[in-house]
Amino acid sequence: MQTILWQGDQAEDIATAAQCLQAGELVAFPTETVYGLGADALNEEAVRKIFIAKDRPVGNPLSVLIYDLHQLAALVCPPSEQARRLMAAFWPGPLTLVLPKVDALPDGLTGGLPTIGVRMPNHPVALDLLKTFGKPIAAPSANMSGKLSPTCAEHVAHDLTGRIAGIIDGGACPVGVESTVLDMTTKPPTILRPGGVSLEAIERLIGPVQIATNSAKAPGLHYKHYTTQAEIILYADTPEKFAAHFDALKQKEKRPFGLLISAETAALLGENLTNIPVRILGYRTQPETLARGLFAALRWFDEQMVEVIYCEHFPDEQIGAALMNRLQQSANRLSTERRKSL
Ligand code: TXA
Ligand code: MG
């Protein structure tokens, strides 16, 4: 299959992409979090194509994007007062709400669950496509299953060229990590995945929520995620510690390595960084700058000849919780695999 590249600011390209969705094809497009891989949510056959294109395990449910609250009625039972307050405060935005679904949805969409995740994205191209298409769009992240989520059109092309009808290029995603997934069917509600809306912001609005510890509650957490070529080692939790231990690390580490650090740590390391592959994510004092560049940096390291990435332990408040969650999953996976092979 030939994969067409469209431009997000061209009305005729959006119209063509919407026609492809109508014809049951798959279209990747930008959202404020990461690029999504879209299909007509109410077309069983189109939904099935998502699982094939991404090589996604069939039990992992898809979430659905809408552009207007009037679209909810086709997807979910009337939302609770609490859910409506969250929608009013955070939509459009990076919050997926898991709600009881209506009966008439394709089974493949929700992996047989009685619930469905819904979100209104805050990105002009996503909203334009949703309005032009007029119906809800099922949209997981537009990467091969188990890999890093894409934050620009090139990442999508790398993973899915030849497997989908087209990609709408809307530049880099401003948030850079996926949405927070909040299960509204438990009391209190449960964060299944930390993301673009922080725990603190949610609790300020609706009071205490719990964080999923049992992966049975969070189907997506059963599967491996965020895999990188190199091993990731989370290193020091302050720039000062990173800099203080760096000479010893250089002596000890015999494998080719890279560094994933903040601007504050880079400033302390100075010329010590010469000849080492380094990605500076942003400022510890501005966690949104750290999150924005994470997946692009990890994909960049996949192209480098490094066997290990020493990654600063970033503050895990606000969106930093999502950032550290993704890094910890990348780091854990390799250490688990390594342990098995020893
Ligand atoms: O920011 C995002 O959420 C992006 C953009 C494209 O919207 N989408 C995204 O989709 O990250 P995906 O499929 O890669 O991740 C959605 C997560 C998965 O872990 C899935 O298991 C979980 O949400 N999920 C979806 N529906 C669910 C449901 N009914 N119950 C529990 N978890 C659900
Ligand atoms: Mg994903």
Tab-separated table of C-alpha atoms and ligand atoms in Angstrom:
chain	number	residue	atom	x	y	z
A	1	MET	CA	0.000	0.000	0.000
A	2	GLN	CA	1.242	3.464	-0.856
A	3	THR	CA	1.184	5.858	2.101
A	4	ILE	CA	0.371	9.462	1.132
A	5	LEU	CA	1.773	12.436	3.049
A	6	TRP	CA	-0.756	15.249	3.550
A	7	GLN	CA	-0.291	18.734	5.011
A	8	GLY	CA	-2.319	19.630	8.089
A	9	ASP	CA	-2.857	23.235	6.979
A	10	GLN	CA	-4.334	22.293	3.565
A	11	ALA	CA	-8.144	22.032	3.616
A	12	GLU	CA	-8.180	19.753	0.553
A	13	ASP	CA	-5.714	17.382	2.227
A	14	ILE	CA	-7.934	17.162	5.314
A	15	ALA	CA	-10.925	16.508	3.049
A	16	THR	CA	-9.061	13.690	1.259
A	17	ALA	CA	-7.981	12.180	4.580
A	18	ALA	CA	-11.602	12.284	5.822
A	19	GLN	CA	-12.701	10.500	2.619
A	20	CYS	CA	-10.137	7.775	3.316
A	21	LEU	CA	-11.594	7.334	6.818
A	22	GLN	CA	-15.072	7.156	5.274
A	23	ALA	CA	-13.802	4.428	2.935
A	24	GLY	CA	-12.629	2.404	5.953
A	25	GLU	CA	-8.918	3.246	5.549
A	26	LEU	CA	-6.397	4.267	8.224
A	27	VAL	CA	-5.084	7.823	8.552
A	28	ALA	CA	-2.424	9.065	10.985
A	29	PHE	CA	-2.732	12.627	12.288
A	30	PRO	CA	-1.257	14.903	14.956
A	31	THR	CA	-2.827	15.526	18.352
A	32	GLU	CA	-1.347	17.686	21.107
A	33	THR	CA	-0.032	14.565	22.891
A	34	VAL	CA	1.295	12.184	20.186
A	35	TYR	CA	0.264	11.236	16.641
A	36	GLY	CA	-2.834	9.032	16.474
A	37	LEU	CA	-3.678	6.273	14.022
A	38	GLY	CA	-7.291	6.935	13.077
A	39	ALA	CA	-10.112	4.750	11.800
A	40	ASP	CA	-13.897	5.141	11.688
A	41	ALA	CA	-14.724	4.018	15.248
A	42	LEU	CA	-18.107	2.621	14.250
A	43	ASN	CA	-16.801	0.554	11.325
A	44	GLU	CA	-15.814	-2.898	12.603
A	45	GLU	CA	-13.632	-3.708	9.597
A	46	ALA	CA	-11.749	-0.368	9.778
A	47	VAL	CA	-11.140	-0.904	13.495
A	48	ARG	CA	-9.739	-4.365	12.755
A	49	LYS	CA	-7.237	-2.772	10.351
A	50	ILE	CA	-5.733	-0.734	13.212
A	51	PHE	CA	-4.766	-3.906	15.062
A	52	ILE	CA	-3.195	-5.348	11.919
A	53	ALA	CA	-1.276	-2.183	10.929
A	54	LYS	CA	0.163	-1.700	14.432
A	55	ASP	CA	0.490	-5.411	15.182
A	56	ARG	CA	-1.475	-4.579	18.331
A	57	PRO	CA	-2.661	-7.374	20.655
A	58	VAL	CA	-6.419	-7.721	20.113
A	59	GLY	CA	-7.238	-7.561	23.827
A	60	ASN	CA	-5.856	-4.029	24.162
A	61	PRO	CA	-8.852	-1.658	23.828
A	62	LEU	CA	-8.786	1.439	21.617
A	63	SER	CA	-9.795	4.871	22.804
A	64	VAL	CA	-11.903	7.199	20.691
A	65	LEU	CA	-11.545	10.891	19.838
A	66	ILE	CA	-14.417	13.386	19.471
A	67	TYR	CA	-14.580	17.107	18.673
A	68	ASP	CA	-17.874	17.951	20.364
A	69	LEU	CA	-19.817	16.734	23.411
A	70	HIS	CA	-22.862	15.932	21.252
A	71	GLN	CA	-20.879	12.932	19.922
A	72	LEU	CA	-20.772	11.294	23.382
A	73	ALA	CA	-24.289	9.872	23.159
A	74	ALA	CA	-23.259	7.440	20.387
A	75	LEU	CA	-20.411	6.098	22.539
A	76	VAL	CA	-21.127	6.211	26.274
A	77	CYS	CA	-23.962	6.153	28.795
A	78	PRO	CA	-24.906	9.595	30.180
A	79	PRO	CA	-21.762	10.698	32.087
A	80	SER	CA	-21.793	11.342	35.839
A	81	GLU	CA	-21.627	14.839	37.288
A	82	GLN	CA	-17.967	14.201	38.169
A	83	ALA	CA	-17.117	13.133	34.594
A	84	ARG	CA	-18.880	16.196	33.192
A	85	ARG	CA	-16.834	18.467	35.459
A	86	LEU	CA	-13.630	16.865	34.205
A	87	MET	CA	-14.734	17.325	30.593
A	88	ALA	CA	-15.595	20.983	31.224
A	89	ALA	CA	-12.217	21.617	32.856
A	90	PHE	CA	-9.838	19.580	30.679
A	91	TRP	CA	-11.432	19.113	27.243
A	92	PRO	CA	-10.213	19.693	24.702
A	93	GLY	CA	-7.021	18.354	26.246
A	94	PRO	CA	-4.819	15.387	27.209
A	95	LEU	CA	-7.301	13.472	29.402
A	96	THR	CA	-8.915	10.164	28.333
A	97	LEU	CA	-11.960	9.257	30.419
A	98	VAL	CA	-12.909	5.575	30.675
A	99	LEU	CA	-16.722	5.459	30.852
A	100	PRO	CA	-19.472	2.802	30.592
A	101	LYS	CA	-20.091	2.285	26.877
A	102	VAL	CA	-23.357	1.995	24.981
A	103	ASP	CA	-24.181	-1.501	23.717
A	104	ALA	CA	-24.014	-0.759	20.006
A	105	LEU	CA	-20.251	-0.453	19.558
A	106	PRO	CA	-18.034	-2.808	17.546
A	107	ASP	CA	-16.662	-5.459	19.954
A	108	GLY	CA	-13.178	-5.148	18.509
A	109	LEU	CA	-13.034	-1.497	19.595
A	110	THR	CA	-13.093	-2.197	23.326
A	111	GLY	CA	-11.594	-5.680	23.481
A	112	GLY	CA	-14.893	-6.930	24.897
A	113	LEU	CA	-14.837	-4.505	27.865
A	114	PRO	CA	-18.044	-2.800	29.044
A	115	THR	CA	-16.203	0.551	29.007
A	116	ILE	CA	-14.584	2.842	26.449
A	117	GLY	CA	-11.931	5.581	26.676
A	118	VAL	CA	-12.970	8.925	25.173
A	119	ARG	CA	-11.043	12.150	24.676
A	120	MET	CA	-11.429	15.502	22.927
A	121	PRO	CA	-7.963	16.414	21.613
A	122	ASN	CA	-6.634	19.963	21.690
A	123	HIS	CA	-4.947	20.237	18.322
A	124	PRO	CA	-6.243	22.246	15.353
A	125	VAL	CA	-5.460	19.530	12.786
A	126	ALA	CA	-7.067	16.744	14.846
A	127	LEU	CA	-10.158	18.876	15.454
A	128	ASP	CA	-10.319	19.850	11.782
A	129	LEU	CA	-10.190	16.201	10.720
A	130	LEU	CA	-12.769	15.165	13.342
A	131	LYS	CA	-15.173	17.921	12.217
A	132	THR	CA	-14.700	17.185	8.525
A	133	PHE	CA	-15.240	13.460	9.099
A	134	GLY	CA	-18.133	14.152	11.474
A	135	LYS	CA	-17.995	10.827	13.350
A	136	PRO	CA	-15.884	9.549	16.286
A	137	ILE	CA	-12.386	8.384	15.325
A	138	ALA	CA	-10.735	5.431	17.048
A	139	ALA	CA	-7.120	6.471	17.552
A	140	PRO	CA	-4.342	4.684	19.398
A	141	SER	CA	-0.843	6.112	19.130
A	142	ALA	CA	0.490	5.774	15.550
A	143	ASN	CA	3.472	3.526	16.307
A	144	MET	CA	4.124	-0.185	15.918
A	145	SER	CA	2.857	-1.870	19.057
A	146	GLY	CA	5.435	-1.911	21.839
A	147	LYS	CA	7.520	0.899	20.334
A	148	LEU	CA	7.770	4.574	21.269
A	149	SER	CA	4.826	6.850	20.519
A	150	PRO	CA	5.420	9.187	17.537
A	151	THR	CA	5.644	12.932	18.132
A	152	CYS	CA	6.191	14.012	14.507
A	153	ALA	CA	5.139	12.799	11.058
A	154	GLU	CA	8.599	11.307	10.359
A	155	HIS	CA	8.237	8.973	13.348
A	156	VAL	CA	4.907	7.722	11.985
A	157	ALA	CA	6.398	7.276	8.494
A	158	HIS	CA	9.273	5.283	10.005
A	159	ASP	CA	6.896	2.814	11.677
A	160	LEU	CA	3.868	2.660	9.361
A	161	THR	CA	4.842	3.515	5.766
A	162	GLY	CA	3.222	0.967	3.456
A	163	ARG	CA	0.768	-0.139	6.172
A	164	ILE	CA	-1.701	2.797	6.196
A	165	ALA	CA	-3.407	5.093	3.629
A	166	GLY	CA	-1.777	8.335	4.720
A	167	ILE	CA	-0.191	10.624	7.300
A	168	ILE	CA	-1.241	14.207	7.964
A	169	ASP	CA	1.852	16.250	8.848
A	170	GLY	CA	1.095	18.812	11.533
A	171	GLY	CA	4.602	19.290	12.913
A	172	ALA	CA	5.824	18.285	16.368
A	173	CYS	CA	3.307	17.486	19.118
A	174	PRO	CA	3.370	20.220	21.796
A	175	VAL	CA	2.795	17.951	24.846
A	176	GLY	CA	4.904	15.004	23.694
A	177	VAL	CA	3.593	12.281	26.046
A	178	GLU	CA	0.220	10.545	25.809
A	179	SER	CA	-2.957	11.565	27.603
A	180	THR	CA	-3.753	10.680	31.200
A	181	VAL	CA	-6.143	7.698	31.228
A	182	LEU	CA	-8.652	8.044	34.089
A	183	ASP	CA	-11.091	5.209	34.824
A	184	MET	CA	-14.340	6.804	35.994
A	185	THR	CA	-16.019	3.466	36.760
A	186	THR	CA	-14.200	2.975	40.089
A	187	LYS	CA	-14.681	4.818	43.368
A	188	PRO	CA	-12.568	6.833	43.641
A	189	PRO	CA	-11.603	7.135	39.941
A	190	THR	CA	-8.331	5.397	38.983
A	191	ILE	CA	-5.432	6.774	36.977
A	192	LEU	CA	-4.574	3.905	34.622
A	193	ARG	CA	-1.814	5.880	32.906
A	194	PRO	CA	-0.242	9.180	34.025
A	195	GLY	CA	-0.119	11.708	31.184
A	196	GLY	CA	-0.660	15.246	29.991
A	197	VAL	CA	-3.115	16.226	32.766
A	198	SER	CA	-1.483	15.866	36.173
A	199	LEU	CA	-2.819	13.968	39.177
A	200	GLU	CA	-2.590	17.215	41.117
A	201	ALA	CA	-4.831	19.068	38.630
A	202	ILE	CA	-7.424	16.252	38.659
A	203	GLU	CA	-7.496	16.052	42.459
A	204	ARG	CA	-7.876	19.813	42.759
A	205	LEU	CA	-11.093	19.478	40.766
A	206	ILE	CA	-12.712	16.233	42.006
A	207	GLY	CA	-10.830	15.236	45.172
A	208	PRO	CA	-8.725	12.095	45.747
A	209	VAL	CA	-8.121	9.588	42.955
A	210	GLN	CA	-6.190	6.316	43.105
A	211	ILE	CA	-3.301	5.194	40.926
A	212	ALA	CA	-3.593	1.760	39.272
A	213	THR	CA	-1.284	-0.791	40.804
A	214	ASN	CA	-3.093	-3.859	39.528
A	215	SER	CA	-2.435	-4.205	35.811
A	216	ALA	CA	-5.703	-6.173	35.433
A	217	LYS	CA	-7.465	-2.814	35.730
A	218	ALA	CA	-5.329	-1.264	33.026
A	219	PRO	CA	-5.377	-3.552	29.994
A	220	GLY	CA	-2.663	-1.607	28.148
A	221	LEU	CA	-0.203	-2.172	30.971
A	222	HIS	CA	-0.043	-5.924	30.297
A	223	TYR	CA	1.886	-5.302	27.130
A	224	LYS	CA	5.458	-4.182	26.660
A	225	HIS	CA	5.851	-0.523	25.814
A	226	TYR	CA	8.393	2.093	24.909
A	227	THR	CA	11.112	-0.281	23.770
A	228	THR	CA	14.500	1.186	22.854
A	229	GLN	CA	17.588	-0.418	21.269
A	230	ALA	CA	19.890	0.657	24.068
A	231	GLU	CA	19.529	-0.142	27.742
A	232	ILE	CA	18.271	2.803	29.794
A	233	ILE	CA	19.755	3.350	33.223
A	234	LEU	CA	18.133	5.962	35.421
A	235	TYR	CA	21.043	7.665	37.060
A	236	ALA	CA	21.207	10.541	39.526
A	237	ASP	CA	18.273	12.542	40.800
A	238	THR	CA	19.920	15.968	40.807
A	239	PRO	CA	22.240	17.738	38.333
A	240	GLU	CA	24.828	18.043	41.120
A	241	LYS	CA	24.882	14.290	41.771
A	242	PHE	CA	25.031	13.548	38.050
A	243	ALA	CA	28.018	15.854	37.630
A	244	ALA	CA	29.732	14.576	40.791
A	245	HIS	CA	29.560	10.923	39.673
A	246	PHE	CA	30.224	11.485	36.007
A	247	ASP	CA	34.022	11.003	36.016
A	248	ALA	CA	33.674	7.675	37.818
A	249	LEU	CA	30.974	6.613	35.368
A	250	LYS	CA	33.206	7.426	32.381
A	251	GLN	CA	35.976	5.289	33.882
A	252	LYS	CA	33.739	2.355	34.704
A	253	GLU	CA	31.424	2.072	31.682
A	254	LYS	CA	33.214	0.155	28.929
A	255	ARG	CA	30.219	0.051	26.557
A	256	PRO	CA	29.478	2.951	24.171
A	257	PHE	CA	27.012	5.153	26.029
A	258	GLY	CA	24.903	8.289	25.626
A	259	LEU	CA	23.357	10.771	28.016
A	260	LEU	CA	19.786	11.986	28.313
A	261	ILE	CA	19.919	14.982	30.616
A	262	SER	CA	18.465	18.375	31.517
A	263	ALA	CA	19.919	21.723	30.495
A	264	GLU	CA	20.887	22.278	34.135
A	265	THR	CA	22.987	19.080	34.179
A	266	ALA	CA	24.500	19.884	30.772
A	267	ALA	CA	25.626	23.258	32.108
A	268	LEU	CA	27.420	21.575	35.033
A	269	LEU	CA	29.088	18.956	32.811
A	270	GLY	CA	30.335	21.550	30.303
A	271	GLU	CA	33.300	20.311	28.271
A	272	ASN	CA	33.051	16.883	29.860
A	273	LEU	CA	30.350	16.193	27.257
A	274	THR	CA	32.689	16.386	24.266
A	275	ASN	CA	32.477	13.284	22.028
A	276	ILE	CA	29.556	11.751	23.917
A	277	PRO	CA	26.134	11.425	22.210
A	278	VAL	CA	23.934	13.695	24.328
A	279	ARG	CA	20.317	14.795	24.166
A	280	ILE	CA	19.344	17.732	26.339
A	281	LEU	CA	15.603	17.489	26.923
A	282	GLY	CA	14.847	20.864	28.501
A	283	TYR	CA	14.790	22.474	31.926
A	284	ARG	CA	14.049	20.716	35.211
A	285	THR	CA	12.271	23.900	36.262
A	286	GLN	CA	9.934	23.578	33.216
A	287	PRO	CA	8.878	19.895	33.180
A	288	GLU	CA	6.744	20.391	30.039
A	289	THR	CA	9.962	21.078	28.084
A	290	LEU	CA	11.375	17.747	29.305
A	291	ALA	CA	8.267	15.760	28.296
A	292	ARG	CA	7.949	17.364	24.850
A	293	GLY	CA	11.267	16.040	23.550
A	294	LEU	CA	11.365	12.628	25.251
A	295	PHE	CA	10.203	10.272	22.489
A	296	ALA	CA	12.145	12.101	19.757
A	297	ALA	CA	15.278	11.818	21.896
A	298	LEU	CA	14.795	8.093	22.515
A	299	ARG	CA	14.180	7.483	18.796
A	300	TRP	CA	17.367	9.464	18.045
A	301	PHE	CA	19.327	7.171	20.353
A	302	ASP	CA	17.977	4.190	18.380
A	303	GLU	CA	20.021	5.542	15.441
A	304	GLN	CA	23.200	6.014	17.487
A	305	MET	CA	25.757	3.333	18.165
A	306	VAL	CA	25.220	3.323	21.902
A	307	GLU	CA	24.478	0.295	24.052
A	308	VAL	CA	23.381	2.188	27.116
A	309	ILE	CA	21.751	5.538	27.854
A	310	TYR	CA	22.393	7.113	31.235
A	311	CYS	CA	19.303	9.108	31.944
A	312	GLU	CA	18.934	11.694	34.629
A	313	HIS	CA	16.155	11.002	37.133
A	314	PHE	CA	13.838	13.961	36.473
A	315	PRO	CA	11.437	15.436	39.042
A	316	ASP	CA	8.267	13.343	38.926
A	317	GLU	CA	5.720	16.006	39.736
A	318	GLN	CA	3.133	17.386	37.313
A	319	ILE	CA	3.826	16.127	33.787
A	320	GLY	CA	7.165	14.821	35.111
A	321	ALA	CA	5.152	11.862	36.508
A	322	ALA	CA	4.228	10.854	32.938
A	323	LEU	CA	7.791	11.383	31.741
A	324	MET	CA	9.285	9.227	34.502
A	325	ASN	CA	6.566	6.578	34.012
A	326	ARG	CA	7.617	6.156	30.353
A	327	LEU	CA	11.329	6.147	31.209
A	328	GLN	CA	10.818	3.641	33.994
A	329	GLN	CA	8.912	1.321	31.647
A	330	SER	CA	11.734	1.540	29.073
A	331	ALA	CA	14.347	0.933	31.761
A	332	ASN	CA	12.457	-1.940	33.452
A	333	ARG	CA	11.815	-3.832	30.266
A	334	LEU	CA	15.467	-4.161	29.366
A	335	SER	CA	16.622	-5.005	32.824
A	336	THR	CA	13.915	-7.700	33.037
A	337	GLU	CA	14.935	-9.164	29.673
A	338	ARG	CA	18.576	-9.030	30.650
A	339	ARG	CA	17.884	-10.756	33.934
A	340	LYS	CA	16.093	-13.548	32.050
A	341	SER	CA	18.990	-14.070	29.662
A	342	LEU	CA	21.592	-14.262	32.433
B	1	TXA	O1	-2.792	10.777	24.045
B	1	TXA	C1	-3.334	9.725	23.725
B	1	TXA	O2	-4.126	9.102	24.487
B	1	TXA	C2	-3.027	9.153	22.336
B	1	TXA	C3	-3.578	10.114	21.280
B	1	TXA	C4	-3.378	9.602	19.890
B	1	TXA	O3	-4.942	10.384	21.513
B	1	TXA	N1	-3.551	7.844	22.218
B	1	TXA	C5	-3.022	6.777	22.855
B	1	TXA	O4	-3.705	5.603	22.578
B	1	TXA	O5	-2.052	6.849	23.559
B	1	TXA	P1	-3.135	4.179	23.002
B	1	TXA	O6	-4.129	3.187	22.488
B	1	TXA	O7	-1.750	4.053	22.537
B	1	TXA	O8	-3.235	4.192	24.555
B	1	TXA	C6	-4.514	4.226	25.187
B	1	TXA	C7	-4.430	3.516	26.505
B	1	TXA	C8	-4.038	2.062	26.355
B	1	TXA	O9	-3.121	1.744	27.389
B	1	TXA	C9	-5.346	1.316	26.547
B	1	TXA	O10	-5.140	0.046	27.114
B	1	TXA	C10	-6.094	2.234	27.508
B	1	TXA	O11	-5.729	3.539	27.113
B	1	TXA	N2	-7.542	2.077	27.327
B	1	TXA	C11	-8.285	2.335	26.234
B	1	TXA	N3	-9.567	2.007	26.430
B	1	TXA	C12	-9.653	1.528	27.698
B	1	TXA	C13	-10.702	1.001	28.505
B	1	TXA	N4	-11.949	0.893	28.054
B	1	TXA	N5	-10.398	0.599	29.754
B	1	TXA	C14	-9.152	0.702	30.220
B	1	TXA	N6	-8.108	1.195	29.520
B	1	TXA	C15	-8.359	1.586	28.272
B	2	MG	MG	0.169	3.569	22.457
